[in-house]
Each structure stands twice: as structure tokens, then as C-alpha cells.
Short mmCIF file of C-alpha atoms in Angstrom, two decimals:
data_model
loop_
_atom_site.label_atom_id
_atom_site.label_comp_id
_atom_site.label_asym_id
_atom_site.label_seq_id
_atom_site.Cartn_x
_atom_site.Cartn_y
_atom_site.Cartn_z
CA MET K 792 88.79 -0.83 -92.27
CA SER K 793 88.78 2.87 -93.07
CA GLY K 794 86.69 3.42 -89.94
CA PHE K 795 89.29 1.71 -87.79
CA ARG K 796 92.04 3.81 -89.37
CA SER K 797 90.07 6.98 -88.66
CA LEU K 798 89.55 5.93 -85.05
CA SER K 799 93.25 5.16 -84.68
CA SER K 800 94.19 8.52 -86.18
CA GLY K 801 91.76 10.25 -83.87
CA LEU K 802 93.21 8.56 -80.78
CA ARG K 803 96.72 9.55 -81.84
CA ALA K 804 95.57 13.12 -82.26
CA LEU K 805 94.29 13.12 -78.68
CA GLN K 806 97.65 12.04 -77.28
CA PRO K 807 99.52 14.83 -75.48
CA ALA K 808 102.67 16.12 -77.14
CA GLY K 809 104.62 14.96 -74.09
CA PHE K 810 104.15 11.34 -75.14
CA GLY K 811 106.60 12.01 -77.97
CA ALA K 812 106.75 9.74 -81.00
CA ASP K 813 107.56 6.12 -81.71
CA PRO K 814 110.58 5.37 -83.92
CA SER K 815 109.78 4.62 -87.53
CA GLY K 816 111.41 4.31 -90.95
CA GLU K 817 115.19 4.04 -91.04
CA ARG K 818 115.41 4.77 -87.31
CA LEU K 819 113.26 1.72 -86.56
CA ALA K 820 115.24 -0.37 -89.05
CA ARG K 821 118.45 0.62 -87.28
CA ILE K 822 116.91 -0.35 -83.94
CA ARG K 823 116.03 -3.78 -85.28
CA ARG K 824 119.63 -4.25 -86.44
CA SER K 825 121.00 -3.49 -82.98
CA PRO K 826 122.72 -6.43 -81.26
CA HIS K 827 120.90 -5.35 -78.10
CA PHE K 828 117.43 -5.63 -79.67
CA LYS K 829 115.86 -9.08 -79.50
CA ASP K 830 112.34 -10.50 -79.57
CA GLY K 831 110.93 -7.07 -80.36
CA VAL K 832 112.45 -5.18 -77.41
CA PHE K 833 115.77 -3.83 -76.18
CA GLN K 834 117.51 -6.22 -73.80
CA ASN K 835 119.28 -5.41 -70.55
CA PRO K 836 122.74 -6.63 -69.62
CA GLY K 837 122.21 -9.72 -67.52
CA GLY K 838 118.74 -10.43 -68.90
CA THR K 839 115.30 -8.84 -68.73
CA ALA K 840 114.81 -6.27 -66.00
CA ARG K 841 111.56 -6.61 -64.07
CA ILE K 842 109.87 -3.23 -63.93
CA ARG K 843 106.75 -3.91 -61.85
CA PRO K 844 106.57 -3.67 -58.04
CA SER K 845 106.92 -7.02 -56.31
CA GLY K 846 104.35 -6.28 -53.58
CA SER K 847 100.58 -6.57 -53.82
CA THR K 848 98.39 -3.55 -54.47
CA LEU K 849 97.23 -3.72 -50.87
CA ASP K 850 100.82 -3.76 -49.57
CA LEU K 851 101.69 -0.77 -51.74
CA ALA K 852 98.61 1.13 -50.60
CA LYS K 853 99.42 0.51 -46.94
CA VAL K 854 102.88 2.01 -47.34
CA PHE K 855 101.72 4.87 -49.56
CA PHE K 856 99.03 6.03 -47.14
CA ASP K 857 100.90 5.28 -43.90
CA LYS K 858 100.30 8.33 -41.70
CA ASP K 859 103.76 8.17 -40.12
CA GLU K 860 105.85 7.41 -43.20
CA ARG K 861 104.10 9.54 -45.82
CA PRO K 862 105.18 12.94 -44.39
CA ARG K 863 108.79 11.73 -44.34
CA ARG K 864 108.86 11.38 -48.13
CA ALA K 865 108.89 15.16 -48.58
CA PRO K 866 111.04 17.88 -47.00
CA LYS K 867 109.59 19.50 -43.92
CA GLY K 868 111.47 22.73 -44.56
CA THR K 869 112.64 24.73 -47.57
CA ILE K 870 115.30 23.03 -49.67
CA PRO K 871 118.28 25.37 -49.96
CA VAL K 872 119.06 26.36 -53.54
CA HIS K 873 122.20 28.19 -54.61
CA PRO K 874 121.08 31.31 -56.52
CA THR K 875 123.10 30.36 -59.58
CA THR K 876 123.81 33.18 -62.02
CA LEU K 877 125.56 33.32 -65.35
CA ALA K 878 128.49 34.90 -63.50
CA ASP K 879 128.91 31.65 -61.53
CA ILE K 880 129.48 29.66 -64.68
CA ALA K 881 130.77 32.28 -67.13
CA LYS K 882 134.38 32.21 -65.97
CA PRO K 883 136.17 29.04 -67.14
CA PRO K 884 136.91 26.54 -64.35
CA ALA K 885 140.42 26.97 -63.01
CA THR K 886 141.08 23.23 -63.14
CA GLY K 887 139.35 22.60 -66.48
CA LEU K 888 136.43 20.70 -64.94
CA ARG K 889 133.43 22.09 -63.08
CA LEU K 890 130.08 20.46 -62.27
CA THR K 891 126.81 22.15 -61.33
CA TRP K 892 124.03 19.87 -60.07
CA MET K 893 120.74 21.52 -61.01
CA GLY K 894 118.65 18.96 -59.11
CA HIS K 895 117.56 15.37 -59.77
CA SER K 896 119.77 14.06 -62.64
CA SER K 897 120.38 17.41 -64.34
CA VAL K 898 124.04 18.41 -64.32
CA LEU K 899 125.94 21.07 -66.23
CA ALA K 900 129.47 19.80 -66.83
CA GLU K 901 132.12 22.24 -68.05
CA ILE K 902 134.93 20.03 -69.24
CA ASP K 903 138.05 20.97 -71.18
CA GLY K 904 136.47 24.03 -72.75
CA GLN K 905 133.13 22.41 -73.65
CA ARG K 906 129.76 22.62 -71.92
CA VAL K 907 127.71 19.43 -71.55
CA LEU K 908 124.19 19.41 -70.07
CA PHE K 909 122.99 16.02 -68.81
CA ASP K 910 119.29 15.11 -68.54
CA PRO K 911 117.99 18.69 -68.28
CA VAL K 912 114.61 18.89 -66.54
CA TRP K 913 113.36 22.41 -65.89
CA GLY K 914 109.64 21.59 -66.00
CA GLU K 915 107.43 21.83 -62.91
CA ARG K 916 106.29 18.20 -63.15
CA CYS K 917 107.82 15.02 -64.54
CA SER K 918 104.65 14.14 -66.42
CA PRO K 919 103.07 14.51 -69.87
CA PHE K 920 100.51 16.81 -68.23
CA SER K 921 100.94 20.18 -66.53
CA PHE K 922 98.30 19.51 -63.87
CA VAL K 923 99.20 16.08 -62.49
CA GLY K 924 102.32 14.06 -61.70
CA PRO K 925 105.30 14.45 -59.36
CA LYS K 926 105.96 18.14 -58.78
CA ARG K 927 109.28 19.83 -58.12
CA LEU K 928 110.21 20.14 -54.46
CA HIS K 929 112.51 23.09 -55.15
CA PRO K 930 112.75 25.60 -58.00
CA ALA K 931 115.31 25.29 -60.76
CA PRO K 932 118.43 27.19 -59.66
CA LEU K 933 118.25 29.46 -62.71
CA PRO K 934 116.18 29.77 -65.90
CA ILE K 935 117.26 27.46 -68.72
CA ALA K 936 117.89 30.49 -70.93
CA ALA K 937 120.34 31.87 -68.36
CA LEU K 938 122.69 28.91 -68.78
CA GLY K 939 124.29 30.47 -71.83
CA PRO K 940 125.47 28.40 -74.81
CA VAL K 941 125.60 24.63 -74.35
CA ASP K 942 127.67 22.55 -76.75
CA VAL K 943 125.77 19.28 -76.29
CA VAL K 944 122.76 18.03 -74.36
CA VAL K 945 123.07 14.39 -73.28
CA ILE K 946 119.93 12.35 -72.59
CA SER K 947 120.13 9.03 -70.74
CA HIS K 948 116.63 7.71 -71.60
CA ASP K 949 113.11 8.85 -72.33
CA HIS K 950 111.39 8.79 -68.92
CA TYR K 951 109.73 12.04 -67.89
CA ASP K 952 112.16 12.85 -65.11
CA HIS K 953 115.05 12.74 -67.62
CA LEU K 954 113.52 13.87 -70.91
CA ASP K 955 111.34 16.93 -70.33
CA LEU K 956 109.23 18.42 -73.13
CA PRO K 957 109.25 22.07 -71.89
CA THR K 958 113.03 21.97 -71.52
CA ILE K 959 113.61 20.42 -74.95
CA LYS K 960 111.27 22.99 -76.49
CA ALA K 961 113.35 25.75 -74.89
CA LEU K 962 116.54 24.26 -76.34
CA ALA K 963 115.12 23.37 -79.76
CA ASP K 964 115.78 26.80 -81.23
CA THR K 965 119.39 26.95 -80.06
CA ASP K 966 122.47 25.60 -81.82
CA THR K 967 123.15 22.87 -79.29
CA LEU K 968 123.64 19.27 -80.37
CA PHE K 969 121.85 16.36 -78.70
CA ALA K 970 123.50 13.03 -77.88
CA VAL K 971 120.79 10.44 -77.18
CA PRO K 972 120.36 6.66 -77.02
CA LEU K 973 119.07 4.84 -80.07
CA GLY K 974 115.41 5.63 -80.79
CA VAL K 975 115.12 8.64 -78.47
CA GLY K 976 115.72 10.96 -81.42
CA ALA K 977 112.13 10.28 -82.55
CA HIS K 978 110.83 12.23 -79.56
CA LEU K 979 113.18 15.15 -80.16
CA GLU K 980 112.37 15.44 -83.86
CA HIS K 981 108.67 15.34 -82.97
CA TRP K 982 109.28 18.33 -80.69
CA GLY K 983 111.16 20.42 -83.24
CA VAL K 984 114.83 19.42 -82.98
CA SER K 985 116.27 19.07 -86.47
CA ALA K 986 117.73 15.68 -87.43
CA ASP K 987 121.14 17.19 -88.25
CA ARG K 988 121.56 18.16 -84.58
CA LEU K 989 121.03 14.62 -83.29
CA ARG K 990 123.76 12.13 -82.43
CA GLU K 991 121.82 8.92 -81.83
CA LEU K 992 123.91 6.08 -80.44
CA ASP K 993 123.70 2.41 -79.58
CA TRP K 994 125.72 1.09 -76.64
CA HIS K 995 129.47 1.27 -77.23
CA GLU K 996 129.07 3.78 -80.06
CA ALA K 997 130.78 7.16 -79.75
CA THR K 998 130.51 10.63 -81.24
CA LYS K 999 132.80 13.66 -81.25
CA VAL K 1000 131.66 17.09 -80.11
CA GLY K 1001 134.45 19.62 -80.22
CA GLY K 1002 137.33 18.03 -78.36
CA LEU K 1003 135.09 15.62 -76.45
CA THR K 1004 134.34 11.96 -77.12
CA LEU K 1005 130.88 10.94 -75.90
CA THR K 1006 130.24 7.19 -75.62
CA ALA K 1007 126.89 5.57 -74.88
CA THR K 1008 127.60 2.82 -72.36
CA PRO K 1009 125.28 0.10 -71.03
CA ALA K 1010 122.76 0.58 -68.22
CA ARG K 1011 120.14 -1.69 -66.66
CA HIS K 1012 116.77 0.02 -66.94
CA PHE K 1013 113.79 0.39 -69.31
CA CYS K 1014 111.99 3.05 -71.36
CA GLY K 1015 108.57 4.39 -72.25
CA ARG K 1016 106.44 7.55 -72.22
CA GLY K 1017 103.03 6.77 -73.71
CA LEU K 1018 100.18 4.45 -72.86
CA ARG K 1019 101.99 1.67 -74.72
CA ASN K 1020 105.53 0.84 -73.60
CA THR K 1021 106.99 -0.61 -76.80
CA GLN K 1022 110.58 -0.82 -75.46
CA HIS K 1023 111.77 0.60 -78.78
CA THR K 1024 114.01 3.30 -77.33
CA LEU K 1025 117.29 2.50 -75.64
CA TRP K 1026 118.56 3.65 -72.24
CA ALA K 1027 122.22 4.38 -71.54
CA SER K 1028 124.86 5.64 -69.20
CA TRP K 1029 127.47 7.98 -70.70
CA SER K 1030 131.22 8.41 -70.70
CA VAL K 1031 132.55 11.84 -71.72
CA ALA K 1032 136.28 12.17 -72.33
CA GLY K 1033 138.23 15.33 -73.13
CA ASP K 1034 141.93 15.96 -73.60
CA GLU K 1035 142.49 16.27 -69.84
CA HIS K 1036 139.40 14.99 -68.02
CA ARG K 1037 136.93 12.11 -68.02
CA ILE K 1038 133.45 12.04 -66.46
CA PHE K 1039 130.62 9.50 -66.24
CA HIS K 1040 126.85 9.92 -65.91
CA SER K 1041 124.92 6.81 -64.88
CA GLY K 1042 121.45 7.81 -66.02
CA ASP K 1043 119.03 5.40 -64.33
CA THR K 1044 120.28 1.87 -63.77
CA GLY K 1045 120.22 -1.12 -61.52
CA TYR K 1046 123.56 -2.32 -60.26
CA PHE K 1047 125.33 -4.78 -62.58
CA GLU K 1048 128.82 -6.12 -63.15
CA GLY K 1049 129.21 -4.07 -66.34
CA PHE K 1050 130.41 -1.02 -64.39
CA LYS K 1051 133.80 -2.73 -64.12
CA ASP K 1052 133.96 -3.13 -67.90
CA ILE K 1053 132.94 0.49 -68.46
CA GLY K 1054 135.65 1.67 -66.08
CA ALA K 1055 138.26 -0.51 -67.76
CA ALA K 1056 137.34 0.78 -71.22
CA HIS K 1057 136.74 4.47 -70.49
CA GLY K 1058 138.03 5.30 -66.99
CA PRO K 1059 139.31 6.11 -64.58
CA PHE K 1060 137.05 9.13 -64.16
CA ASP K 1061 137.76 12.46 -62.52
CA ALA K 1062 134.11 12.56 -61.47
CA THR K 1063 131.06 10.34 -61.70
CA MET K 1064 127.41 11.35 -61.46
CA ILE K 1065 125.67 8.33 -59.97
CA GLN K 1066 121.96 7.62 -59.41
CA ILE K 1067 121.35 6.87 -55.71
CA GLY K 1068 117.64 7.66 -55.18
CA ALA K 1069 114.14 6.30 -55.86
CA TYR K 1070 114.77 2.73 -54.66
CA SER K 1071 112.24 0.60 -52.80
CA ASP K 1072 111.79 -2.72 -51.01
CA PHE K 1073 108.79 -3.26 -53.29
CA TRP K 1074 110.82 -2.99 -56.47
CA PRO K 1075 112.32 -6.09 -58.08
CA LYS K 1076 115.54 -7.47 -56.63
CA ASN K 1077 118.56 -8.37 -58.74
CA HIS K 1078 120.60 -10.06 -56.08
CA THR K 1079 120.92 -13.38 -54.27
CA ASP K 1080 121.61 -14.21 -50.65
CA SER K 1081 125.32 -14.30 -51.51
CA THR K 1082 125.43 -10.71 -52.79
CA PRO K 1083 128.38 -8.58 -51.56
CA LEU K 1084 126.09 -5.56 -51.63
CA PRO K 1085 123.97 -5.31 -48.48
CA GLY K 1086 120.89 -3.24 -49.17
CA ALA K 1087 120.95 -4.07 -52.88
CA TRP K 1088 117.27 -3.85 -53.78
CA PRO K 1089 116.05 -2.85 -57.19
CA ASP K 1090 116.52 -4.26 -60.65
CA ILE K 1091 116.22 -0.84 -62.30
CA HIS K 1092 117.53 1.71 -59.76
CA MET K 1093 120.41 1.67 -57.32
CA SER K 1094 120.35 2.23 -53.59
CA PRO K 1095 123.12 4.46 -52.16
CA VAL K 1096 125.35 1.52 -51.21
CA GLN K 1097 125.06 0.21 -54.76
CA GLY K 1098 125.79 3.66 -56.15
CA VAL K 1099 129.01 3.94 -54.15
CA GLN K 1100 129.96 0.40 -55.20
CA ALA K 1101 129.28 1.30 -58.84
CA HIS K 1102 131.65 4.27 -58.52
CA LEU K 1103 134.33 1.99 -57.05
CA ASP K 1104 133.81 -0.49 -59.90
CA LEU K 1105 134.21 2.31 -62.45
CA GLN K 1106 137.48 3.26 -60.72
CA GLN K 1107 138.77 -0.33 -60.83
CA GLY K 1108 137.96 -1.04 -57.23
CA GLU K 1109 139.81 1.82 -55.57
CA PRO K 1110 138.45 5.03 -54.02
CA SER K 1111 139.44 7.81 -56.42
CA GLY K 1112 137.91 10.69 -58.30
CA VAL K 1113 134.78 12.39 -56.94
CA LEU K 1114 131.28 10.96 -56.68
CA LEU K 1115 128.34 13.34 -57.23
CA PRO K 1116 125.06 11.73 -56.08
CA ILE K 1117 122.15 12.40 -58.45
CA HIS K 1118 118.50 11.36 -58.92
CA TRP K 1119 117.32 12.48 -55.50
CA GLY K 1120 116.03 15.55 -53.67
CA THR K 1121 113.97 17.17 -56.44
CA PHE K 1122 110.98 14.85 -56.99
CA ASN K 1123 109.19 12.42 -54.68
CA LEU K 1124 109.40 9.20 -56.70
CA ALA K 1125 109.66 6.43 -54.09
CA PHE K 1126 108.65 5.39 -50.58
CA HIS K 1127 111.94 6.08 -48.80
CA PRO K 1128 112.35 9.22 -46.65
CA TRP K 1129 113.25 12.25 -48.74
CA ALA K 1130 116.64 12.87 -47.09
CA GLU K 1131 117.66 9.22 -46.80
CA PRO K 1132 119.63 8.94 -50.08
CA GLY K 1133 121.92 11.84 -49.17
CA GLU K 1134 122.59 10.57 -45.67
CA TRP K 1135 123.16 6.96 -46.71
CA THR K 1136 125.46 7.95 -49.59
CA LYS K 1137 127.59 10.07 -47.28
CA VAL K 1138 127.93 7.24 -44.77
CA ALA K 1139 128.71 4.64 -47.46
CA ALA K 1140 131.28 6.87 -49.18
CA ASP K 1141 132.96 7.87 -45.91
CA ALA K 1142 133.22 4.21 -44.93
CA VAL K 1143 135.47 3.44 -47.90
CA GLY K 1144 137.32 6.75 -48.00
CA GLN K 1145 135.63 7.86 -51.21
CA ALA K 1146 135.40 11.61 -51.88
CA VAL K 1147 131.78 12.65 -52.36
CA ALA K 1148 130.49 16.08 -53.38
CA LEU K 1149 127.29 17.19 -51.64
CA PRO K 1150 126.29 20.50 -53.22
CA VAL K 1151 122.93 22.12 -52.77
CA PRO K 1152 121.14 22.42 -56.12
CA GLY K 1153 122.82 25.02 -58.30
CA GLN K 1154 126.13 25.15 -56.40
CA PRO K 1155 129.07 24.86 -58.84
CA PHE K 1156 132.20 23.01 -57.71
CA GLU K 1157 135.43 21.75 -59.23
CA PRO K 1158 136.26 18.11 -58.42
CA ALA K 1159 139.94 18.99 -58.13
CA GLY K 1160 139.17 21.93 -55.83
CA VAL K 1161 137.38 22.35 -52.51
CA LEU K 1162 134.36 20.06 -52.41
CA PRO K 1163 130.98 20.91 -50.85
CA VAL K 1164 130.65 18.28 -48.13
CA GLU K 1165 128.13 19.65 -45.62
CA PRO K 1166 125.04 17.42 -45.17
CA TRP K 1167 122.66 20.28 -45.96
CA TRP K 1168 119.54 18.05 -45.90
CA ARG K 1169 119.73 17.56 -42.13
CA GLY K 1170 117.01 19.67 -40.59
CA VAL K 1171 115.24 19.96 -43.94
CA GLY K 1172 113.89 16.42 -43.98
CA TYR K 1173 113.55 13.40 -41.73
CA VAL K 1174 116.72 11.29 -41.57
CA PRO K 1175 116.33 7.72 -40.22
CA ASP K 1176 118.69 6.94 -37.37
CA HIS K 1177 120.10 3.47 -37.88
CA GLU K 1178 123.21 1.67 -39.11
CA TRP K 1179 123.50 1.96 -42.87
CA PRO K 1180 124.81 -0.87 -45.07
CA VAL K 1181 128.13 0.07 -46.69
CA PRO K 1182 130.10 -1.40 -49.63
CA ALA K 1183 132.05 -4.61 -49.18
CA LEU K 1184 135.33 -2.72 -49.56
CA ALA K 1185 134.59 -0.94 -46.30
CA SER K 1186 134.22 -4.23 -44.45
CA LYS K 1187 137.44 -5.54 -46.00
CA THR K 1188 139.33 -2.39 -45.06
CA THR K 1189 137.97 -2.57 -41.55
CA ARG K 1190 139.06 -6.19 -41.17
CA GLU K 1191 142.57 -5.38 -42.44
CA ASP K 1192 142.81 -2.43 -40.07
CA LEU K 1193 141.73 -4.63 -37.19
CA ASP K 1194 144.33 -7.27 -38.15
CA LEU K 1195 147.04 -4.59 -38.18
CA VAL K 1196 145.90 -3.29 -34.81
CA GLY K 1197 146.08 -6.83 -33.42
CA GLU K 1198 149.68 -7.22 -34.62
CA VAL K 1199 150.94 -4.04 -32.96
#
């Protein structure tokens, strides 16, 4: 038996630091007490999420190596990046709320005098290794050290494109707090973040940071970093509420009815940051033929039409606030054309009269001010030319408009 233990210890020693650490001790005991933990794993709202592609290996290979489609999954030109400086974000926002999309799902939110950094990924690859894995398609708008003080870093889940070892290492020696889903704290402690700086939450639990209330809200996704996916760390979306403003970050999630409940409990929101990229026909479907969401594909990620619908659900069914599309443009993580998520989101949002911010990476904006709305990706990457599915509200509005026109 001692030989087996030595072998096990040796294998663990060979694991890269980027794999993080599994929860143990009181953290694991707390996980097992969670109402969302059953049969040895965390459960999704609406049942188990399928996380494997639905197509055969041959089907996947055909799409991956297709000589016409493959070049469309990356930009053909240079992605514009706003040369963000500390001066851009040093002066307090005039309206009390300012957002700076740093690329992918990383957003600096300055809200009611506090600075919140969501899913910061400054590394060159979303991978446990420095030499392989999806590589950045554009540089980070500014060095992580140039951000200045951050009051709290919020992590949605432990996948590599949301929880980045080099970035956490750079923040570990600062005074910032970390708000993370249950179990994710094991990774951060393993990487040098002290336990007293962690706020580790189950769904529907909240913590106070300065004048902000941060609440971990449900999401439909999964977790895992190492060779074994034990499903022992939770994934979450986040509501952040200050004295004057409220914002929402979706993390990664499939579309589900729970957005309406989140909006009712914590909204309406001045701005939402919604995942709209890395969807695929090959990924599991969570809809039926009667779905009101045309184009609703994956069980674990949302397509742009689902992302816009999720924003509407969070706002109790009415276009309001500002939608900031995230989880696209920085890494090539799916088979769709690189620029498609931006184009489709714009069309879907315009169809229902929903304000959408379309900044280039690093461009600060205030949701209550002048929004960046230029489709900057056109000319940088291939944009399919066809009719995009839009949310059901758009069809309803169109029908009502047509009825009114017919009565005149």
C-alpha cells in the first residue's frame, strides 16, 4: 500500500500548478452540506447539464479542419484595442457607474465608489500550460498592475478562460478581496491567496464589500481544471448592488428560466454583462421544438439570441438598462465565425429596442452616458450574411406594430 501512496504522491507532484487544488477539510464538508450538491456533484438548475459534444468525432473533425470555415474562426485583421491607461479609469465616473471590457469575460466595473474586477484573465493562453492551448487574439489593454487598487475580484467558475493562474498570482500580493463560488477558494489558497481574503459563496448567499452587496446567483454550467473533473466546485452568475446602481455578470451559462427569478430578486439592473459567444451546433441542446428562442443551442453556453433574451428576463421582460456582450472576441473557443457573436447580438438587441454597448477591448464607457455602438468587428473578421434569429419579444412587437398599421 505504501508503494501506491508513493506513486499517487508522485503523480500529484507532477501536476502543473495551473490545475489548482481540490477542496478538502471543512471546505469539502461545507460543499457536501450545500442544497445544490447531490449524488457527489453540484447540480444545475433544471437538471444535469450535458457537457460533451453531441456529434461524432468524425463530424467534429470535418468541421474543425474544413478549409473554408476554419479561417473564419479567427480575425483576418488586427483587433482594435483601446490603449487604456490609468488616467482613463482614475477619475471617478460622472454617473457613478463605468464599465471597461478587457476582453473575453474580464470586466472592470466601477460602481458607487468601489472597483470590482470580474473574471480577470491576463494570461496569454487559457490553459494550465504556457506552450499549448487557446491563445489570445489581442493583447490585454493594459498591464494588470496598471489597473490600480481593486476592492474585490469576482470569479464566476474555475475554467481556464475565467480563472487564470498568472493573473491570480499577480493579484495575490495585493489587498484585494476575492468573491468566488463554493469550492473555488481551494484553487486560490493553493496559489497564495490568504483565506481571510476569500468570500466563498453558495447560490443565493451574499457578502458585503464596502457599500456593495455581492450575491452568487444560479447559472447552468459545469466546472473542472485537472485531469479528473470531480464537479466539486460551484459555478455562478453574480449580482452586485450598490447604493445607487445594480449590475449583473452572467459568467458562463446555458439559458434557463431562472434569469426571471434573479431579475425579480435582485434587479432591475443598470447594466448586464452577458455571455454570448462559444456556442455550437455540436454542443448539447436544452430546448424542445416548442422553444420561444430560435437558435437556442447549447446546454452550457448561450447563443446571442439567448443572451439578449436572458437580459430581457433579468429586466422583467422589458428592454431597459444596457447589455454588454462578453465571452467573445479574445479566444477561439468554438466553431462559429469569430465576428458572428458581435454581429448577431447587435441584430437581436436592435430588434427589440434593447440598448447594447459594443466597446473595443479596453474602452471605458458609462451605461448612463454615450454608449459605444459601432460594429468595430466588421472588416476585422468574416461576418456571415443571413437573417439572424431574434428574441420572441421582437416578433411580438413586430406583430403588434403590423396590427396598428393595419388599423390606420
